[in-house]
Short mmCIF file of C-alpha atoms in Angstrom, two decimals:
data_model
loop_
_atom_site.label_atom_id
_atom_site.label_comp_id
_atom_site.label_asym_id
_atom_site.label_seq_id
_atom_site.Cartn_x
_atom_site.Cartn_y
_atom_site.Cartn_z
CA MET A 1 0.06 0.03 0.17
CA ILE A 2 2.96 2.96 0.99
CA GLU A 3 5.33 1.79 -1.85
CA SER A 4 2.30 1.99 -4.40
CA MET A 5 1.33 5.95 -2.76
CA ILE A 6 4.98 6.52 -3.36
CA LEU A 7 4.82 5.05 -6.63
CA ILE A 8 1.88 6.42 -8.20
CA SER A 9 3.48 10.26 -6.75
CA LEU A 10 6.85 9.77 -8.25
CA PHE A 11 4.95 9.25 -11.39
CA VAL A 12 2.92 12.29 -11.11
CA VAL A 13 5.73 14.07 -10.34
CA ILE A 14 8.42 12.66 -13.73
CA THR A 15 4.64 12.95 -15.51
CA CYS A 16 4.49 17.04 -14.75
CA TYR A 17 8.36 17.05 -15.78
CA ILE A 18 8.10 15.62 -18.63
CA ILE A 19 4.80 17.87 -19.86
CA VAL A 20 7.12 20.67 -19.48
CA ALA A 21 10.14 19.35 -21.37
CA ILE A 22 7.61 19.03 -24.48
CA LYS A 23 6.30 22.56 -23.62
CA GLU A 24 10.41 23.79 -23.02
CA LYS A 25 11.07 21.44 -26.37
CA ASN A 26 14.01 20.66 -24.28
CA PHE A 27 14.89 18.02 -21.83
CA PHE A 28 16.64 20.65 -18.95
CA ASN A 29 14.46 22.82 -17.94
CA ILE A 30 13.66 24.76 -14.64
CA LEU A 31 11.93 22.13 -12.70
CA PHE A 32 15.69 19.72 -13.36
CA PRO A 33 16.94 21.29 -9.92
CA GLN A 34 14.13 19.44 -7.21
CA ILE A 35 13.87 16.08 -9.33
CA PHE A 36 17.17 16.08 -8.93
CA PHE A 37 17.46 16.29 -5.37
CA LEU A 38 13.30 15.05 -5.19
CA ILE A 39 13.35 11.82 -6.52
CA PRO A 40 16.81 10.04 -5.09
CA ALA A 41 15.96 11.64 -1.83
CA VAL A 42 12.35 11.33 -1.79
CA TYR A 43 11.26 8.26 -4.01
CA ILE A 44 14.14 5.75 -4.49
CA PHE A 45 16.26 6.21 -1.41
CA GLU A 46 12.59 5.90 0.72
CA LEU A 47 11.90 2.99 -0.69
CA LEU A 48 15.29 1.97 -1.08
CA ASN A 49 15.02 2.69 2.87
CA ILE A 50 11.75 0.71 3.36
CA TYR A 51 13.82 -2.64 1.42
CA PHE A 52 16.50 -2.36 4.72
CA TRP A 53 14.53 -1.29 7.63
CA GLY A 54 11.10 -1.43 7.15
CA TYR A 55 8.30 2.01 7.58
CA SER A 56 9.42 4.51 9.30
CA GLY A 57 5.90 6.35 10.18
CA SER A 58 2.08 5.43 10.38
CA LEU A 59 -0.19 5.03 7.05
CA PHE A 60 -0.88 8.43 7.27
CA ALA A 61 1.84 10.03 7.84
CA TYR A 62 3.31 8.10 4.51
CA PHE A 63 -0.32 9.45 2.51
CA TYR A 64 0.13 13.18 4.09
CA CYS A 65 3.70 13.35 2.66
CA TYR A 66 3.34 12.20 -0.67
CA LEU A 67 0.14 13.87 -1.41
CA THR A 68 1.65 17.55 -0.30
CA TYR A 69 5.13 16.53 -2.33
CA THR A 70 2.71 15.63 -5.71
CA ILE A 71 0.68 18.53 -5.16
CA SER A 72 3.21 21.19 -4.53
CA PHE A 73 4.86 19.95 -7.98
CA ILE A 74 1.93 19.68 -10.28
CA ALA A 75 1.20 24.01 -8.58
CA ILE A 76 4.35 25.20 -9.98
CA VAL A 77 3.96 23.26 -12.78
CA PHE A 78 0.08 24.76 -13.69
CA ALA A 79 1.27 28.24 -12.19
CA TYR A 80 4.41 28.03 -15.05
CA LEU A 81 2.60 26.91 -17.84
CA LYS A 82 -0.33 28.07 -17.13
CA PHE A 83 0.13 32.33 -16.07
CA PRO A 84 0.89 34.68 -19.32
CA LYS A 85 3.73 35.92 -19.93
CA ILE A 86 3.59 39.22 -18.27
CA SER A 87 6.85 41.34 -19.42
CA ILE A 88 6.93 43.67 -16.23
CA LYS A 89 9.00 46.34 -16.41
CA LEU A 90 12.00 47.03 -14.93
CA PRO A 91 15.43 49.21 -14.81
CA PHE A 92 17.90 46.13 -15.82
CA THR A 93 17.07 45.12 -19.63
CA ASN A 94 20.21 43.53 -21.81
CA ASN A 95 22.30 47.13 -21.89
CA TYR A 96 25.32 46.43 -19.61
CA GLN A 97 29.25 46.59 -19.73
CA LYS A 98 30.07 42.96 -20.94
CA ASN A 99 33.51 43.45 -20.17
CA LEU A 100 33.24 41.73 -17.22
CA SER A 101 36.50 39.84 -15.72
CA LEU A 102 37.86 42.36 -13.51
CA ILE A 103 34.69 42.92 -11.88
CA SER A 104 34.35 39.05 -11.47
CA TYR A 105 37.58 38.03 -10.44
CA LEU A 106 36.87 40.84 -7.60
CA PHE A 107 34.63 39.04 -6.50
CA LEU A 108 36.12 35.53 -5.98
CA LEU A 109 38.76 37.10 -4.55
CA SER A 110 36.75 37.95 -1.76
CA ALA A 111 35.40 34.78 -1.59
CA TYR A 112 38.62 33.59 -0.86
CA LEU A 113 39.69 35.83 2.03
CA LEU A 114 36.29 35.32 3.66
CA TYR A 115 36.95 32.46 3.76
CA LEU A 116 40.83 32.02 4.39
CA PRO A 117 39.97 32.69 8.39
CA ILE A 118 38.19 29.46 8.49
CA LEU A 119 40.59 27.91 7.12
CA ILE A 120 43.40 29.43 9.15
CA GLU A 121 41.79 28.31 12.21
CA TYR A 122 40.97 25.19 11.28
CA LYS A 123 44.32 24.19 8.67
CA GLU A 124 44.38 20.57 9.87
CA PHE A 125 41.64 20.04 8.59
CA ILE A 126 42.80 21.07 5.32
CA PHE A 127 42.03 18.17 3.62
CA LEU A 128 39.04 17.29 5.10
CA PRO A 129 36.96 20.03 4.57
CA ARG A 130 33.75 17.66 5.75
CA GLU A 131 35.21 18.59 9.59
CA ILE A 132 35.71 22.21 8.72
CA TYR A 133 31.59 22.31 7.79
CA ILE A 134 30.58 20.22 11.03
CA ARG A 135 33.12 22.80 13.14
CA THR A 136 31.68 26.27 11.42
CA ARG A 137 27.69 25.58 12.97
CA THR A 138 27.51 28.32 15.06
CA GLY A 139 29.24 31.98 15.32
CA TYR A 140 30.65 31.28 11.36
CA GLY A 141 27.62 32.15 9.35
CA ILE A 142 28.61 35.43 7.93
CA GLN A 143 32.63 33.66 6.66
CA PHE A 144 31.18 30.51 5.40
CA PHE A 145 27.67 31.61 3.82
CA LEU A 146 28.65 34.61 2.23
CA SER A 147 32.03 32.99 0.76
CA THR A 148 29.42 30.55 -0.50
CA THR A 149 27.53 33.46 -2.27
CA LEU A 150 30.49 35.73 -4.01
CA THR A 151 31.51 32.06 -5.70
CA TYR A 152 28.12 31.66 -7.00
CA MET A 153 27.68 35.74 -7.68
CA ALA A 154 31.64 35.82 -9.58
CA PHE A 155 31.43 32.23 -11.53
CA ILE A 156 27.15 34.29 -12.75
CA ILE A 157 29.02 37.24 -13.82
CA TYR A 158 31.87 35.60 -16.03
CA LEU A 159 29.22 33.60 -17.78
CA PHE A 160 27.41 36.63 -19.24
CA LYS A 161 31.23 38.20 -19.86
CA GLU A 162 32.23 38.09 -23.73
CA ASN A 163 34.79 35.68 -25.18
CA LYS A 164 35.22 33.63 -22.32
CA ARG A 165 36.79 31.03 -24.43
CA TYR A 166 38.98 29.08 -22.54
CA GLY A 167 38.65 31.88 -19.18
CA ILE A 168 35.47 29.87 -18.29
CA TYR A 169 37.56 26.32 -17.75
CA ILE A 170 40.29 28.16 -15.20
CA PHE A 171 37.23 30.13 -13.53
CA SER A 172 35.16 27.49 -12.67
CA ILE A 173 38.17 24.88 -11.76
CA LEU A 174 39.19 28.20 -9.54
CA CYS A 175 35.19 28.67 -7.88
CA ILE A 176 34.90 24.81 -7.45
CA PHE A 177 38.62 24.54 -5.45
CA ILE A 178 36.84 26.33 -2.72
CA LEU A 179 33.19 24.89 -2.54
CA LEU A 180 35.01 22.37 -2.07
CA LEU A 181 37.37 23.60 0.89
CA HIS A 182 33.33 24.57 2.47
CA GLY A 183 32.62 20.55 2.89
CA SER A 184 29.40 20.78 0.80
CA LYS A 185 28.09 18.70 -1.70
CA ILE A 186 25.12 20.99 -2.74
CA GLN A 187 27.63 24.08 -3.63
CA ILE A 188 28.98 21.99 -6.25
CA LEU A 189 25.96 20.64 -7.61
CA ALA A 190 24.59 24.26 -7.16
CA LEU A 191 27.85 25.40 -9.44
CA ALA A 192 26.25 22.52 -12.52
CA PHE A 193 22.85 24.19 -11.60
CA ILE A 194 24.06 27.78 -12.00
CA TYR A 195 26.20 26.67 -15.38
CA LEU A 196 23.65 24.18 -17.00
CA PHE A 197 20.50 27.22 -16.46
CA TYR A 198 22.76 29.80 -18.41
CA LEU A 199 23.18 26.99 -21.60
CA VAL A 200 19.19 26.55 -21.63
CA TYR A 201 17.87 29.73 -20.93
CA VAL A 202 20.99 31.89 -21.48
CA LYS A 203 22.48 30.80 -25.46
CA GLN A 204 19.20 28.83 -25.48
CA LYS A 205 20.91 25.20 -26.04
CA LYS A 206 17.99 22.83 -26.39
CA TYR A 207 18.86 18.96 -25.41
CA THR A 208 17.31 15.74 -26.31
CA PHE A 209 16.69 13.06 -24.40
CA SER A 210 19.70 11.28 -24.83
CA SER A 211 21.98 13.90 -24.18
CA PHE A 212 19.43 14.99 -21.16
CA VAL A 213 20.04 10.80 -19.40
CA PHE A 214 23.84 11.15 -20.69
CA TYR A 215 24.38 14.62 -18.41
CA SER A 216 22.10 13.68 -15.24
CA SER A 217 24.26 9.99 -15.05
CA PHE A 218 27.58 12.31 -14.99
CA LEU A 219 25.77 14.76 -12.11
CA THR A 220 24.58 11.66 -10.25
CA ILE A 221 27.90 9.98 -10.50
CA MET A 222 29.90 13.54 -9.73
CA ILE A 223 26.66 13.11 -5.94
CA ALA A 224 28.12 9.67 -5.66
CA VAL A 225 31.52 10.31 -5.78
CA LEU A 226 31.42 13.34 -3.56
CA PHE A 227 29.01 11.24 -0.79
CA TYR A 228 30.73 8.52 -1.00
CA THR A 229 34.43 10.35 -0.51
CA THR A 230 32.94 11.96 2.27
CA LEU A 231 31.05 9.53 3.93
CA PRO A 232 32.24 8.39 7.34
CA LYS A 233 34.21 5.04 6.79
CA THR A 234 32.31 2.35 8.81
CA MET A 235 29.88 3.85 6.34
CA ASN A 236 31.33 2.95 3.46
CA ASP A 237 31.59 -0.78 3.99
CA ASN A 238 27.34 -0.59 2.49
CA PHE A 239 27.25 2.53 0.35
CA ILE A 240 23.23 1.83 -0.69
CA LYS A 241 22.58 1.42 2.70
CA ALA A 242 24.44 4.56 4.30
CA VAL A 243 22.92 6.39 1.51
CA SER A 244 19.49 5.56 2.14
CA ALA A 245 19.74 6.61 5.87
CA TYR A 246 22.02 9.55 5.44
CA SER A 247 18.39 10.98 2.89
CA SER A 248 15.72 11.20 5.66
CA TYR A 249 13.21 14.52 4.69
CA THR A 250 10.43 12.47 4.88
CA ARG A 251 11.18 9.54 7.61
CA ASN A 252 12.04 12.76 9.73
CA ALA A 253 9.14 14.78 8.72
CA MET A 254 6.48 11.44 9.60
CA LEU A 255 8.18 12.32 13.15
CA VAL A 256 6.82 15.46 13.46
CA ILE A 257 3.31 14.24 11.86
CA ASP A 258 2.96 11.20 14.16
CA SER A 259 4.05 12.70 17.34
CA ASP A 260 1.46 14.38 19.44
CA MET A 261 3.19 17.79 19.39
CA LYS A 262 0.65 20.62 19.31
CA PRO A 263 0.33 23.15 16.11
CA GLN A 264 2.73 26.08 16.61
CA MET A 265 0.52 28.23 15.10
CA GLY A 266 3.57 29.79 12.78
CA ARG A 267 5.60 30.17 15.21
CA LEU A 268 8.64 28.41 13.89
CA THR A 269 7.90 29.35 10.35
CA ILE A 270 7.98 33.25 11.39
CA GLU A 271 11.61 32.82 13.56
CA SER A 272 12.70 31.30 10.18
CA GLN A 273 12.14 34.61 8.72
CA ILE A 274 13.59 36.50 11.09
CA PHE A 275 16.52 34.81 13.00
CA SER A 276 17.64 33.16 9.74
CA ARG A 277 17.96 36.92 8.64
CA ILE A 278 20.24 37.92 11.95
CA PRO A 279 24.77 36.64 11.71
CA ARG A 280 25.17 35.96 15.07
CA ALA A 281 28.25 38.06 14.90
CA ILE A 282 25.38 41.31 15.82
CA TYR A 283 22.84 39.05 17.73
CA PRO A 284 24.71 37.21 19.90
CA ASP A 285 22.15 35.67 21.92
CA LYS A 286 20.46 34.53 18.92
CA PRO A 287 18.45 31.76 19.78
CA LYS A 288 19.78 28.23 18.54
CA ASP A 289 16.25 26.02 18.82
CA PHE A 290 15.09 28.35 16.41
CA ALA A 291 12.65 27.02 13.40
CA ASP A 292 14.24 23.54 12.30
CA PHE A 293 16.51 23.74 14.96
CA TYR A 294 13.73 23.49 17.92
CA LEU A 295 12.11 20.53 15.94
CA ALA A 296 15.72 19.22 16.10
CA LYS A 297 15.46 19.73 19.48
CA VAL A 298 12.78 18.42 20.61
CA PHE A 299 13.13 14.72 18.23
CA PHE A 300 17.25 14.92 17.94
CA THR A 301 18.41 15.94 21.10
CA GLN A 302 21.50 14.57 21.30
CA TRP A 303 22.76 16.09 17.83
CA PHE A 304 21.76 19.23 18.78
CA GLU A 305 23.23 19.49 21.88
CA VAL A 306 26.22 19.01 20.12
CA ASP A 307 25.88 21.39 17.57
CA THR A 308 27.44 19.41 14.77
CA GLY A 309 24.50 20.56 11.79
CA SER A 310 21.02 19.13 12.86
CA PRO A 311 18.95 17.57 10.65
CA SER A 312 16.40 18.42 7.84
CA PHE A 313 12.52 17.78 8.37
CA GLY A 314 11.83 18.15 4.21
CA MET A 315 9.32 21.22 2.60
CA VAL A 316 6.17 18.30 5.16
CA GLY A 317 8.37 18.72 8.81
CA ARG A 318 8.26 22.10 9.91
CA PRO A 319 4.98 23.54 8.48
CA TYR A 320 3.24 20.35 9.36
CA ALA A 321 4.86 21.36 12.94
CA ASP A 322 3.28 24.81 12.91
CA PHE A 323 -0.45 24.37 11.12
CA GLY A 324 -1.43 20.82 11.70
CA ILE A 325 -3.02 18.89 8.68
CA PHE A 326 -3.98 22.37 7.20
CA ALA A 327 -0.13 22.66 5.95
CA ILE A 328 -0.91 21.51 3.12
CA PHE A 329 -2.80 24.64 2.07
CA TYR A 330 0.32 26.74 3.10
CA ILE A 331 2.44 24.94 0.80
CA LEU A 332 -0.27 24.80 -1.72
CA PHE A 333 -0.07 28.67 -1.85
CA VAL A 334 3.93 29.17 -1.52
CA SER A 335 4.82 26.32 -4.92
CA PHE A 336 1.84 27.94 -6.74
CA PHE A 337 2.84 31.72 -5.88
CA THR A 338 6.47 30.26 -6.64
CA GLY A 339 5.37 28.94 -10.14
CA ILE A 340 3.97 32.82 -10.92
CA LEU A 341 7.31 34.68 -10.09
CA LEU A 342 9.44 32.27 -12.56
CA LYS A 343 7.46 32.18 -14.98
CA ILE A 344 6.80 36.72 -15.11
CA PHE A 345 10.92 36.12 -14.64
CA MET A 346 11.58 34.05 -16.67
CA THR A 347 9.53 35.54 -19.73
CA ARG A 348 12.46 38.91 -18.51
CA LEU A 349 15.21 36.23 -18.86
CA GLN A 350 14.27 34.83 -22.50
CA LYS A 351 13.47 38.58 -23.62
CA TYR A 352 16.73 40.48 -21.97
CA ARG A 353 18.83 37.44 -20.70
CA ASN A 354 20.66 39.54 -18.44
CA PRO A 355 21.99 38.76 -15.06
CA PHE A 356 19.67 39.84 -12.66
CA ASP A 357 16.38 38.05 -14.46
CA PHE A 358 18.93 35.16 -14.25
CA ILE A 359 19.56 34.79 -10.22
CA LEU A 360 15.49 34.97 -9.41
CA VAL A 361 14.72 32.69 -12.20
CA LEU A 362 17.53 30.08 -10.54
CA PHE A 363 16.09 30.79 -6.84
CA PHE A 364 12.97 30.35 -8.16
CA SER A 365 13.47 26.80 -8.94
CA GLY A 366 15.18 25.56 -6.62
CA VAL A 367 19.74 27.14 -6.82
CA ASN A 368 19.53 28.72 -3.82
CA LEU A 369 22.48 30.95 -3.80
CA ILE A 370 22.31 32.01 -0.20
CA PRO A 371 22.41 28.22 1.10
CA LEU A 372 21.25 29.15 5.23
CA GLY A 373 18.86 26.18 4.97
CA VAL A 374 16.51 27.82 7.30
CA GLY A 375 14.42 30.24 5.74
CA TYR A 376 12.42 31.62 2.66
CA LEU A 377 14.80 34.18 1.03
CA TRP A 378 13.56 35.57 -1.97
CA LEU A 379 14.12 39.36 -0.31
CA GLU A 380 17.87 38.93 -0.22
CA HIS A 381 17.72 37.56 -3.76
CA PHE A 382 16.30 40.04 -5.93
CA ILE A 383 18.32 42.81 -3.75
CA ILE A 384 21.63 40.85 -5.05
CA ALA A 385 19.90 40.75 -8.90
CA PHE A 386 19.27 44.53 -7.89
CA GLY A 387 22.81 45.09 -6.45
CA LEU A 388 24.65 42.76 -8.90
CA GLY A 389 21.84 44.77 -11.80
CA LEU A 390 23.38 48.36 -10.23
CA LEU A 391 26.74 47.25 -10.24
CA LEU A 392 26.96 45.83 -14.44
CA HIS A 393 24.82 48.43 -15.55
CA LEU A 394 27.46 51.47 -14.49
CA ARG A 395 30.47 52.51 -16.91
CA LEU A 396 33.71 51.06 -14.77
#
């Protein structure tokens, strides 16, 4: 019964992706970042987890999670395809300076310099960047996350410069190197998504089904290698089991659903929007148990107290903790609104092909340039896009 629900949901998600692919005549499209994470983490690995260890929640919890995944995906696709093409007027078009080498290298240099104090402090782990990632969960947010954002921005700026030729390979290696030092696998993958979106929606390159399969397989192998090299040695003996256990978004959400926790009436959502935006350097007394971290404190107390990161509760966990069974309507609204905004900025990107709209299309497609892990940072991405658009329209 549960396996059938998971497979039906998977079938609907894949069908939605194919519909968008046919509509855009391109098998790489705006849904790719989402399905690249969603299909393995929520479907394949969960089925493997059931095979190895059995069910992790009640029938209702499974039903609620997979119903939510399905309708949220449908809502994004429906809004994106059906919302009319409206070209809203904003000050940024394609009339920006194209000689961007100096600006891109300055951004990348800033990323290196900002992260350098962390590398110096944890120099004994320079070849074990995952350890640096674990040990810098508290008090290093500005250096860690801002360094990542600056790297993404540098890469985007370089993509939009003229006459890249072979320089793009050197610049990409420099960006990959610093992201590897951050110890986060997702950051490397985000860089690949940025380049892919540039090829598809700025250079308007078309990918057939066969090329889609080839490049998707390459990305999958790359991530598998990163997982294998960063997993503890004790888990490498059975890689499949280790990875299926690692992907616990649905299982963690089901802990919330099956618990007797009273609805927090939006408190956790509000906290995620407020506290995630305040650096601890500015507010040293910022609570550690806000938003998803509160759930970690309740359900994974030992893990929370060690302060080496916290488990994710996926798209369902926190909303359910806030609103109970009505969380599905909140998620549906957010998904539908995301699809509308995606259509608006995609329409502009296809018309102007500028970094401003490119950044916003990335964000609403699921590629987060500020990888905090908490909060819906649409305002920050708009400010970043606006600031970059303003900078690139100045004649230096």
